[in-house]
Coordinates of C-alpha atoms in Angstrom, one line a residue:
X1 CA 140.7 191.3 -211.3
X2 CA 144.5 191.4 -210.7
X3 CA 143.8 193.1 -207.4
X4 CA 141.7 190.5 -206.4
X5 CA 143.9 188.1 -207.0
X6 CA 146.4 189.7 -204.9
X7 CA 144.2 190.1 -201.9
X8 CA 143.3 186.4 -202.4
X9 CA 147.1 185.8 -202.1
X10 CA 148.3 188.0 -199.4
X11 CA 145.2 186.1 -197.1
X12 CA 146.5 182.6 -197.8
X13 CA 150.3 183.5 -197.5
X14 CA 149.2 185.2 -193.9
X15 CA 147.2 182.5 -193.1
X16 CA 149.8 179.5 -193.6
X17 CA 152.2 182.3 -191.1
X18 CA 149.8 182.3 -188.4
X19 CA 149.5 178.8 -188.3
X20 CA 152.9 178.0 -188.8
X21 CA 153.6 180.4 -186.1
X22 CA 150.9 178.7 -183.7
X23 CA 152.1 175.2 -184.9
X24 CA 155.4 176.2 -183.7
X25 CA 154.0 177.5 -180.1
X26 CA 152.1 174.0 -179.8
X27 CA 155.2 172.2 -180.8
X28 CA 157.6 174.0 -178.0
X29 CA 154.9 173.5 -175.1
X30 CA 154.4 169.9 -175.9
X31 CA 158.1 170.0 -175.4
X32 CA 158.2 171.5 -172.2
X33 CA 155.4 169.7 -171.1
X34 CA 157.2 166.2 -171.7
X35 CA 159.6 167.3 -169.7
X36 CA 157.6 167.7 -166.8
X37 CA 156.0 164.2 -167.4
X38 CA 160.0 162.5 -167.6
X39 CA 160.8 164.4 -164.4
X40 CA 157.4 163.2 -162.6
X41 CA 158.4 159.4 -164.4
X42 CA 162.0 159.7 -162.5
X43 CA 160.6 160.5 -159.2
X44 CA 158.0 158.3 -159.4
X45 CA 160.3 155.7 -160.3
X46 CA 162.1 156.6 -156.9
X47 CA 159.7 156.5 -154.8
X48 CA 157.9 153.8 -156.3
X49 CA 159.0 150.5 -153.7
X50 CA 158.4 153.2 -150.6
X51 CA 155.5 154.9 -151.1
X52 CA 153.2 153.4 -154.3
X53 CA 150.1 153.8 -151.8
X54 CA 150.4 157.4 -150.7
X55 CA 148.6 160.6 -151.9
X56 CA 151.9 162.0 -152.9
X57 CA 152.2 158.6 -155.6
X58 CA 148.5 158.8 -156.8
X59 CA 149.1 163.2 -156.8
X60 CA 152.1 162.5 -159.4
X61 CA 150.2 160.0 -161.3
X62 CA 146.9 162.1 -161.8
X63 CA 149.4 165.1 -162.4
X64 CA 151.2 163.1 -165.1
X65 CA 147.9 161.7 -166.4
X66 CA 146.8 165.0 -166.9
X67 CA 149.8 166.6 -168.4
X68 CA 149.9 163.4 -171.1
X69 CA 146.0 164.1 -171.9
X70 CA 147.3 168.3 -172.8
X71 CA 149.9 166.8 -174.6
X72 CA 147.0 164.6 -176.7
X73 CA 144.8 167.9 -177.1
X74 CA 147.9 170.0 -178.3
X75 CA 148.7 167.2 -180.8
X76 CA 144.9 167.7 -181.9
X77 CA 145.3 171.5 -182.1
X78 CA 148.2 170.8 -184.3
X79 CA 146.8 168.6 -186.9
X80 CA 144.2 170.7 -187.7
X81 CA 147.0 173.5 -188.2
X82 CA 148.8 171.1 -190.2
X83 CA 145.6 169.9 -192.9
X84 CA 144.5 173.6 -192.6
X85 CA 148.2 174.2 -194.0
X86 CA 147.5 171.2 -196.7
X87 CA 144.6 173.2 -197.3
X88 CA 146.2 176.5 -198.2
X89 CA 148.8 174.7 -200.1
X90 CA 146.9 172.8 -202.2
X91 CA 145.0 176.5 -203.2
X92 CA 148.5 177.9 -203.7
X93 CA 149.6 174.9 -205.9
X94 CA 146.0 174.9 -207.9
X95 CA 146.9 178.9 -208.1
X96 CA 149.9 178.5 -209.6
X97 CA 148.6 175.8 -212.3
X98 CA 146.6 178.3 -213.5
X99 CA 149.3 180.7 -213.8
X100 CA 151.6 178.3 -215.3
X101 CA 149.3 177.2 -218.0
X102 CA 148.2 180.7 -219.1
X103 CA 152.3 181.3 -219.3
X104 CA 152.4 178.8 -221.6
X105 CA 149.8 179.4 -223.6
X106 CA 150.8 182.9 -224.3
X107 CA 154.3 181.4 -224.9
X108 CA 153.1 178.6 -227.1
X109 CA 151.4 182.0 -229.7
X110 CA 154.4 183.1 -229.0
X111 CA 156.4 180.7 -230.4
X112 CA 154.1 180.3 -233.7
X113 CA 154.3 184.0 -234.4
X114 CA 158.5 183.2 -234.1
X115 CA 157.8 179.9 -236.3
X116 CA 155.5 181.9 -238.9
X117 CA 158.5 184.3 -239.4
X118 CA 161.5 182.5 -238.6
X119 CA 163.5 182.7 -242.0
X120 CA 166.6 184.7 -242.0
X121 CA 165.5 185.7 -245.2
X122 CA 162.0 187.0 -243.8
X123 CA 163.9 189.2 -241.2
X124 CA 166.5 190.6 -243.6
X125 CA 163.0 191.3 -246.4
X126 CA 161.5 193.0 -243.4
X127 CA 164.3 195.1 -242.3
X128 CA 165.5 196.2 -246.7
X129 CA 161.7 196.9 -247.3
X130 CA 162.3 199.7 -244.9
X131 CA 161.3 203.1 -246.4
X132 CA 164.3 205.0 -244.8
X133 CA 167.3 204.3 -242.5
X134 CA 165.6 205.4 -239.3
X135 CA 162.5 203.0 -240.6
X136 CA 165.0 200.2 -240.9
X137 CA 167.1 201.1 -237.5
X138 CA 164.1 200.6 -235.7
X139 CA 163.1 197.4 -237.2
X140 CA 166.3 196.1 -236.2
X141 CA 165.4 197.3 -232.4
X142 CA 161.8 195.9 -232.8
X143 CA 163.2 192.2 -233.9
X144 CA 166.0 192.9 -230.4
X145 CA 163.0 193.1 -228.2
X146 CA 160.9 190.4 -230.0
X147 CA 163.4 187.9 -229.2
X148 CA 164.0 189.3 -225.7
X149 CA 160.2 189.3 -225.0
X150 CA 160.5 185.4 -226.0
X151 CA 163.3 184.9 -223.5
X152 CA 161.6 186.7 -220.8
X153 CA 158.2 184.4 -221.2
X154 CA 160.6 180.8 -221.0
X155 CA 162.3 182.7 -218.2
X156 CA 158.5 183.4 -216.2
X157 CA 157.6 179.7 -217.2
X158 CA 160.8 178.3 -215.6
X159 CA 160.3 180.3 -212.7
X160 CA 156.5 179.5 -212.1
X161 CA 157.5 175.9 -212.9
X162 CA 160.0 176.0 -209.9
X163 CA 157.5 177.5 -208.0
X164 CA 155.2 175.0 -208.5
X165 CA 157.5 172.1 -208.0
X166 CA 158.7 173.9 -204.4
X167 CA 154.6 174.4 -203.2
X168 CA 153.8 170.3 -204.0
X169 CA 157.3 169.3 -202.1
X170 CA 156.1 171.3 -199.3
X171 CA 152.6 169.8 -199.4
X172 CA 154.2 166.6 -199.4
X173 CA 156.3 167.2 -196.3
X174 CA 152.7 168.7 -194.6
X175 CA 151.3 165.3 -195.2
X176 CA 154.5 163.5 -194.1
X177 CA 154.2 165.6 -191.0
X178 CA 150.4 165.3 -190.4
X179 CA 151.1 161.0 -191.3
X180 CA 153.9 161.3 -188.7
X181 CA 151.6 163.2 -185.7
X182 CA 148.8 160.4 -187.1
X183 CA 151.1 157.9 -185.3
X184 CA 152.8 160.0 -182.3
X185 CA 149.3 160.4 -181.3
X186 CA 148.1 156.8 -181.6
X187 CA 151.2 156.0 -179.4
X188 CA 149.9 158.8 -177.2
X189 CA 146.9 157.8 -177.1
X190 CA 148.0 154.0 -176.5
X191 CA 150.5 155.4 -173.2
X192 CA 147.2 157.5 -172.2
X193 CA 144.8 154.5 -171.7
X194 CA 147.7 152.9 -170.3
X195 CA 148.3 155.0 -168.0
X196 CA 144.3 155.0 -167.1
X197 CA 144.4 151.4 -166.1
X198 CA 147.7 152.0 -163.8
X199 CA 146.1 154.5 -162.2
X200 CA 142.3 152.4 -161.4
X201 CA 144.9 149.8 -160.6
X202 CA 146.0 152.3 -157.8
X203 CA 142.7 153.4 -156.9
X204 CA 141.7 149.8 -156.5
X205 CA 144.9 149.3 -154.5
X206 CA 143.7 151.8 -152.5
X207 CA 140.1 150.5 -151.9
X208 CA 141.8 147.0 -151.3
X209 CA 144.0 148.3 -148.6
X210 CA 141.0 151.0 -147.5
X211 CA 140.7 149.4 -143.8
X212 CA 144.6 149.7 -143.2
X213 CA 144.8 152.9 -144.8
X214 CA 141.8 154.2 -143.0
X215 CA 143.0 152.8 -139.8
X216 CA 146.2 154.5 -140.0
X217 CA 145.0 157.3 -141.4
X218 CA 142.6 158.1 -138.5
X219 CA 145.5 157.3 -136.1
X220 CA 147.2 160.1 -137.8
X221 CA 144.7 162.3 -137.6
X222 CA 144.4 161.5 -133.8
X223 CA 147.9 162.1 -133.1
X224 CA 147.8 165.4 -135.2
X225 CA 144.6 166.2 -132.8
X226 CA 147.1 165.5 -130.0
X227 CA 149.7 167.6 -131.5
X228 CA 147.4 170.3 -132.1
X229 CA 146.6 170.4 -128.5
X230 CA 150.3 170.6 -127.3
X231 CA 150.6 173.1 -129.9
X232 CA 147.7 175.2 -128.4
X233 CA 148.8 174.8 -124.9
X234 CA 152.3 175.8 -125.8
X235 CA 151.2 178.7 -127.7
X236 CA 149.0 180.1 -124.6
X237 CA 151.9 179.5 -122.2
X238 CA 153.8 181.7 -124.6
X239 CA 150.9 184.1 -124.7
X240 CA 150.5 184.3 -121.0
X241 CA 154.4 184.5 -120.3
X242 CA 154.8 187.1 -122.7
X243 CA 151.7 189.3 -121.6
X244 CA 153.0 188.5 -117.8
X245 CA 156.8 189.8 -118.8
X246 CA 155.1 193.2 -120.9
X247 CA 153.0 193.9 -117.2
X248 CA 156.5 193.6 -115.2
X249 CA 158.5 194.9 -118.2
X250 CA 156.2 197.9 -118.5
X251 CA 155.8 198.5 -114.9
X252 CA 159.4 198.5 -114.2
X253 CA 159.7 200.5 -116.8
X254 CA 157.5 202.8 -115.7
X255 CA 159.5 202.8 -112.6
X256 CA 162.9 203.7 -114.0
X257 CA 161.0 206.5 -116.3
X258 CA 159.8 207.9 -113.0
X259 CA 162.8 208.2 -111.0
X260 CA 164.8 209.1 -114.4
X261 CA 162.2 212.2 -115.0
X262 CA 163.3 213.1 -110.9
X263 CA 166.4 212.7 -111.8
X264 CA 166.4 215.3 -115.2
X265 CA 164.6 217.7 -113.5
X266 CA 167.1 218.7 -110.4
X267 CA 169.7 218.2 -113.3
X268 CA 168.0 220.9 -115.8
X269 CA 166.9 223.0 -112.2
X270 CA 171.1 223.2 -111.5
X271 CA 171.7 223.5 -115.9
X272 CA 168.8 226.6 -115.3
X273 CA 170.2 228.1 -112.4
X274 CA 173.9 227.8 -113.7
X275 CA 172.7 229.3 -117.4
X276 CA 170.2 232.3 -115.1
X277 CA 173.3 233.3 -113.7
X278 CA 175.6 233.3 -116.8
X279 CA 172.5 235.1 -118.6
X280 CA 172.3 238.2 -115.9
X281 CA 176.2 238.9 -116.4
X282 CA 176.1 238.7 -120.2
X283 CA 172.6 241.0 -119.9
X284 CA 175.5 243.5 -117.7
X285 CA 178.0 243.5 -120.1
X286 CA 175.0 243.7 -123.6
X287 CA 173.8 246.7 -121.5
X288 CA 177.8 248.4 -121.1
X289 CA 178.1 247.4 -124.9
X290 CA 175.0 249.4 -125.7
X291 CA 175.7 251.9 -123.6
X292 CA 179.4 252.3 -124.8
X293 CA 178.0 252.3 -128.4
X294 CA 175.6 255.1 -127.6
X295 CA 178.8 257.3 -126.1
X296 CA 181.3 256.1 -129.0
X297 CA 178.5 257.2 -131.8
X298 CA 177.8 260.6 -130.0
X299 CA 181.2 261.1 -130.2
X300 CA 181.7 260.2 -133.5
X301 CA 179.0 262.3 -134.9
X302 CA 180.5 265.2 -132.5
X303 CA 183.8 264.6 -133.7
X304 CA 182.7 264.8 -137.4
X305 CA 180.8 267.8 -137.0
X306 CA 183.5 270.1 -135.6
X307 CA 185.9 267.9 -138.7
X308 CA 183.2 269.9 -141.0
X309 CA 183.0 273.2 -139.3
X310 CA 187.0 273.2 -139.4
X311 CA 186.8 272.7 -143.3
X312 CA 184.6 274.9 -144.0
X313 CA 186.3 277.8 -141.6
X314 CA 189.7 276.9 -143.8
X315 CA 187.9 276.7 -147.6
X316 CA 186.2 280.5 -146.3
X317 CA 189.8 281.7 -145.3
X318 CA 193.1 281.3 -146.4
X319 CA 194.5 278.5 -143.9
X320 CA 197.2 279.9 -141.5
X321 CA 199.6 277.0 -140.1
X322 CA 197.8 276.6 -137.3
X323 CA 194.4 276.5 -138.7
X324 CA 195.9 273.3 -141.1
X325 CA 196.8 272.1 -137.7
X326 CA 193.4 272.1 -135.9
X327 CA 192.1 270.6 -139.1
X328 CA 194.6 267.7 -139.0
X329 CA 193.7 266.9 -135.5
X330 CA 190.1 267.5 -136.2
X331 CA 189.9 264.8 -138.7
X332 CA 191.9 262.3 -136.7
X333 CA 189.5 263.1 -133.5
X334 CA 186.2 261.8 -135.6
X335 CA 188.3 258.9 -137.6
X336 CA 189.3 257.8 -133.8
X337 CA 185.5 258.3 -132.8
X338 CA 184.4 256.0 -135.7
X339 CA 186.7 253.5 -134.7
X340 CA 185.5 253.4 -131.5
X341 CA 181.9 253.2 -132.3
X342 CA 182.9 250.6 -134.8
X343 CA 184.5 248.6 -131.9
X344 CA 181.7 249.0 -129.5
X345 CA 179.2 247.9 -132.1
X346 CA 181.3 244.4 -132.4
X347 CA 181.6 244.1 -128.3
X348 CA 177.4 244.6 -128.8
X349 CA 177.2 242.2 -131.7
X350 CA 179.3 239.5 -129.8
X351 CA 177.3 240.1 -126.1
X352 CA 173.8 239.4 -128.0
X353 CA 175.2 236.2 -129.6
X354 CA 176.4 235.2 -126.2
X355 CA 173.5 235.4 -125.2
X356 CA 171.9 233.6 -128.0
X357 CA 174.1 231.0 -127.7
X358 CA 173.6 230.1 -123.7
X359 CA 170.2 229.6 -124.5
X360 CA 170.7 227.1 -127.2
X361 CA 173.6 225.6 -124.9
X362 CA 170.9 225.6 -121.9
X363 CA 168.3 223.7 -124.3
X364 CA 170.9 221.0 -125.4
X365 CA 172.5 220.7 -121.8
X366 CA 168.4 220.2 -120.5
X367 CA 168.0 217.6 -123.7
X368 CA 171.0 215.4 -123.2
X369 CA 170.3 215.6 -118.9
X370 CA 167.1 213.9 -119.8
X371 CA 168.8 211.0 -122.3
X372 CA 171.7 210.5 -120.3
X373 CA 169.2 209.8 -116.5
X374 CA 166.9 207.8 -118.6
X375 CA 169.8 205.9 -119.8
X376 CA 171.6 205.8 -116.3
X377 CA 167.9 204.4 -115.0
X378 CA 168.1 201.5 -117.5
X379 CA 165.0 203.0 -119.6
X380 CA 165.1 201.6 -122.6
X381 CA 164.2 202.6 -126.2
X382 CA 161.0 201.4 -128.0
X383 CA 161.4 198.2 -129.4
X384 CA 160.9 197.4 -133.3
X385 CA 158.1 194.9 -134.4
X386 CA 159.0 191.9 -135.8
X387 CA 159.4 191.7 -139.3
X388 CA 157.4 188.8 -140.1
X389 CA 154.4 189.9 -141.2
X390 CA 156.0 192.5 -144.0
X391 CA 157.6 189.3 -145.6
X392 CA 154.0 188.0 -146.1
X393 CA 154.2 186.0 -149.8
X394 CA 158.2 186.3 -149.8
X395 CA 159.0 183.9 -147.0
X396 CA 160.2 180.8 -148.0
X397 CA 159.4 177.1 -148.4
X398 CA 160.6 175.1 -145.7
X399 CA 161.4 172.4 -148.3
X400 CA 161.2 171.7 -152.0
X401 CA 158.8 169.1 -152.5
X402 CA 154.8 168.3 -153.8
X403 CA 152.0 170.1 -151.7
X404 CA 149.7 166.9 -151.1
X405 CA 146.9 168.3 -148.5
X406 CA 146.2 171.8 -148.3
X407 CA 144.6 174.1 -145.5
X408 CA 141.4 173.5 -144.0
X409 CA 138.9 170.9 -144.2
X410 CA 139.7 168.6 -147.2
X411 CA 137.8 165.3 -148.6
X412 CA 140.5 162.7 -148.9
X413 CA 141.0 162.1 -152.9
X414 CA 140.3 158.4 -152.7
X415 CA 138.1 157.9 -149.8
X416 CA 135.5 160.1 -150.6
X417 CA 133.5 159.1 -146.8
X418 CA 136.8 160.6 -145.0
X419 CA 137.7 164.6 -144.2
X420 CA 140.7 166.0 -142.7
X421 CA 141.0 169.2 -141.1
X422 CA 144.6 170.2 -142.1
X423 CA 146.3 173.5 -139.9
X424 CA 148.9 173.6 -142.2
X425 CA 150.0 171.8 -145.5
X426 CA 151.9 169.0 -145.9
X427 CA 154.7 169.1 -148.0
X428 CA 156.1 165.1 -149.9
X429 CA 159.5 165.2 -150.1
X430 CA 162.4 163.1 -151.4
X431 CA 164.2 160.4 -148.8
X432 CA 166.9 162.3 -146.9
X433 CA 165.7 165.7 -147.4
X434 CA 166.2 168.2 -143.9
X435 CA 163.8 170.6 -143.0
X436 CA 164.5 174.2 -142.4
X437 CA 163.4 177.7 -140.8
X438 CA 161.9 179.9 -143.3
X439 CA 162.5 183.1 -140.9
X440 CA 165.0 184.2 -138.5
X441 CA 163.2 183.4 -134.6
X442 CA 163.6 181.6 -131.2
X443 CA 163.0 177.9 -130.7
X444 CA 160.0 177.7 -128.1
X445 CA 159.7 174.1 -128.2
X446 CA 160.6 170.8 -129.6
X447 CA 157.8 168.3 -128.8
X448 CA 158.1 164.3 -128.8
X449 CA 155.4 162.6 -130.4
X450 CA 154.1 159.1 -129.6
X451 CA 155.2 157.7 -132.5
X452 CA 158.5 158.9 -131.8
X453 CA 158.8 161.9 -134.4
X454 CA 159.8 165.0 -133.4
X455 CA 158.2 168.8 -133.7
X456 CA 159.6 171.7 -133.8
X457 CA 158.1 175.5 -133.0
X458 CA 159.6 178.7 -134.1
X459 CA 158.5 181.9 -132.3
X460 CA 158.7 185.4 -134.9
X461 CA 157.5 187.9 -132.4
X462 CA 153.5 187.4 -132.6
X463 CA 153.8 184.4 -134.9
X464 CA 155.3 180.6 -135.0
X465 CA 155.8 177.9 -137.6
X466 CA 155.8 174.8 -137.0
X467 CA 157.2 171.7 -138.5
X468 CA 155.9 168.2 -137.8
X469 CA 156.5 164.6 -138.3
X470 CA 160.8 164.9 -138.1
X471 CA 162.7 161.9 -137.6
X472 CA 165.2 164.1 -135.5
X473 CA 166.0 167.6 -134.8
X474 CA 169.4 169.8 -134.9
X475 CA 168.0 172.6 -133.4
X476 CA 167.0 172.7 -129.4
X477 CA 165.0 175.0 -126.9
X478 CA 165.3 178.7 -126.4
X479 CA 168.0 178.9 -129.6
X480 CA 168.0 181.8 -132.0
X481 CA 168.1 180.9 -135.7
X482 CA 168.2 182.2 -138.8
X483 CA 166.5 182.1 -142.3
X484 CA 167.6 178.5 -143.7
X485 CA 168.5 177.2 -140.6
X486 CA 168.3 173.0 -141.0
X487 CA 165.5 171.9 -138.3
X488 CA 165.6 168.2 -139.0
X489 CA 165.3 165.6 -141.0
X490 CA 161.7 164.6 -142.3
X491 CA 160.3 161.1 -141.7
X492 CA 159.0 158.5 -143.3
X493 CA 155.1 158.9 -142.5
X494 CA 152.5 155.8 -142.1
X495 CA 151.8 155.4 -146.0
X496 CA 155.6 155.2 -147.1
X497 CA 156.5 158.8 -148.3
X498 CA 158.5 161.4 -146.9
X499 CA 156.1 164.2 -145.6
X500 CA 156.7 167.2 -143.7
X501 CA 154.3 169.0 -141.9
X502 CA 154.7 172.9 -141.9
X503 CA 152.0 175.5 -140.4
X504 CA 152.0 178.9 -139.5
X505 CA 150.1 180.4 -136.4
X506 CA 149.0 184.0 -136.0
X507 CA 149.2 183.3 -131.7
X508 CA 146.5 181.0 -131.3
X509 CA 145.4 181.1 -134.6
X510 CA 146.7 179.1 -137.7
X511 CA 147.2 180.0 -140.4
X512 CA 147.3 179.5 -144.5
X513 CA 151.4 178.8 -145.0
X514 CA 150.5 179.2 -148.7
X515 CA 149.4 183.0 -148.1
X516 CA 152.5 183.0 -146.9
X517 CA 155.6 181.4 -148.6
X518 CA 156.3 182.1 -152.5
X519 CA 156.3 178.5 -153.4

């Protein structure tokens, strides 16, 4: 039974954790998330005279909307945390009646036994009616623990009572908690339907203004079609130019490799003849070296064989002056014959890495003729690709801002009868924000527009960016720039917000930017 109290115990105590735990997590996103929605309130608040009927308005409202209705459903999540930790409370506090009156029962028989036999006189009877000393010593010890044991119990009573008292002030600030949420979620709940009817006051804003909007709107889209011609014409021009200057590049090329190769070739015939020449006298003087080692060893072995006959003669018979003599000058005949051969052997050794060596020196001569005419004829090394394409996903954004129309064919959010067919996304920025290149490149063009906004294009090898609808630029035609580079300065577009337009094209292909840039 005790067990099974215990396991009953150890689940609710791990139960009110979890949630506790989970309550917690709740509680610091709903944080995080109001943060968001006071950041979206101050820009909207900025842009609110300029631009309250552009996408990039009704984007933050519906974003805000949306993060106020998470908040709601996190609040909901919570609450049921919360009663669920009522819940296991009010099990913990029904637990620890139980406990608490069974302590006191037992404490209450307790204290009648103590009653029943509470005399002095009792005590002192029962310890002298003791039939011996040891009898009576233990008595003593028996009454010692009797009185602790009492102790103890009013000490597990005061404890369980605290106990107690601590689970029902924590229930109570659970429901002071859940009573507080009650209301935070009511005033949620109040900003939420607010919030509703601001935003169908927008969307019927919207509708009220549709024939303006759509009006400008399609203008935009016909000047975009405009642009997007330029753009394609411009990037063909670029094509053809650059497939025109490869042809003339590589045939000139071509050219200067020929006449380089003529060139290396009378140079390596003059390095061959030169290193021929130098190779037949070293062969003469290997073959003397060999031929001198041959002599010098016969000699030596000669000279070391009569060394041995004239030691042998002198250990046969006693050794008269003169034989001591001839033995002397024996001996000094073969070590002057081993010398020799030693010598010729080196003269050998350094002829064969003479030779060795002039035909390394006659590879490395025929080598560095070939670089230095192909480098006298102007041929030039193989150039290195551009970079752009290995930075796919880490390229970055051109500015900071909301993304309000993405790539490709897109029904407009309000005007559900209207497409566009975006090359690029368009980017909502705050007034006075600049433009900037988001890769080092050449300016190919910066185009005029009717409306008197500015493009500019960016050429990365194979690939341009593009950014549209700028009020002016900074940068002009034919200029190198670099990552970061300020562009321009965005302008105000036909519904009141700042937008930039950025796209990327793949020659005459666009592409999606947000394949490319980490955003």
């Amino acid at each position: 039974m005790i067990k099974k109290i215990s396991f009953l115990i150890g689940i609710l105590l791990f139960g009110l954790q979890y949630g506790q735990q989970n309550k917690e997590q709740l509680q610091k996103q709903n944080a995080d998330l109001k943060k968001q929605i006071s950041q979206i309130n101050s820009d909207l608040a900025k842009t609110r005279n300029e631009s309250k009927l552009s996408l990039s308005y009704l984007n933050n409202v519906n974003k805000k909307l949306a993060l106020r209705e998470k908040v709601f459903n996190n609040t909901q999540k919570e609450k049921r945390f919360i009663e669920d930790e009522i819940y296991l409370r009010q099990l913990e506090i029904n637990r620890q009646n139980r406990e608490l009156a069974v302590l006191r029962k037992n404490y209450a028989q307790v204290l009648v036994n103590a009653y029943k036999n509470k005399g002095v006189q009792n005590k002192v009877t029962f310890i002298l009616s003791s039939k011996s000393l040891g009898e009576a010593l233990r008595r003593v010890q028996y009454l010692k623990q009797y009185s602790d044991y009492q102790d103890k119990k009013a000490a597990e009573i005061t404890t369980a009572a605290v106990e107690l008292k601590k689970s029902v002030a924590q229930k109570k600030k659970s429901a002071t908690e859940k009573e507080n949420l009650l209301l935070n979620q009511k005033k949620d709940l109040t900003t939420i339907n607010i919030e509703r009817e601001q935003k169908e006051q927008l969307v019927t804003e919207f509708k009220k203004n549709e024939s303006k909007l759509t009006a400008d709107l399609k203008q935009k889209q016909s000047q975009s079609k405009a642009l997007e011609g330029q753009i394609r014409a411009i990037i063909a021009e670029e094509i053809r130019i650059a497939k025109a200057e490869e042809e003339s590049r590589r045939k000139a090329e071509a050219e200067k490799i020929r006449l380089a190769k003529i060139a290396a070739e009378r140079e390596k015939a003059r390095i061959d003849a030169e290193a021929k020449a130098r190779a037949e006298a070293l062969e003469r003087e290997r073959k003397l070296a060999e031929a001198e080692v041959k002599k010098a060893n016969e000699l030596a072995a000669k000279r070391a064989e009569e060394e041995r006959k004239r030691n042998e003669e002198a250990a046969r018979s006693e050794a008269s002056a003169k034989d001591e003599a001839r033995k002397i000058a024996a001996k000094k005949a073969s070590d002057d014959a081993t010398i020799k051969a030693r010598e010729a052997s080196e003269k050998l050794k350094e002829a064969r890495e003479a030779e060795a060596a002039l035909v390394k020196k006659k590879d490395e001569d025929k080598k560095a003729a070939e670089t230095k005419a192909m480098t006298n004829y102007g041929v030039s090394a193989p150039a290195a690709g551009s970079n752009f394409v290995s930075n796919r996903g880490r390229i970055s954004m051109p500015a900071q801002g909301t993304i309000t129309h993405r790539f490709g064919k897109q029904q407009h959010p309000v005007f559900k009868n209207i497409w566009e067919e975006n090359n690029g996304i368009k980017i909502s920025v705050a007034k006075g924000t600049s433009a900037r290149a988001v890769f080092p490149g050449t300016v190919s063009q910066v185009i005029p527009s009717a409306d008197g906004t500015k493009t500019v294009m960016i050429k990365h090898g194979d690939y341009f960016t593009i950014y549209s609808n700028l009020s002016s630029n900074t940068v002009s035609k034919n200029q190198q720039v670099s990552a970061g580079t300020v562009v321009g300065a965005v302008a105000q577009d036909f519904d009141g917000s700042y937008t930039l337009d950025f796209q990327i094209w793949n020659g005459s292909q666009a592409v999606d930017p947000l394949s490319w840039v980490s955003y």
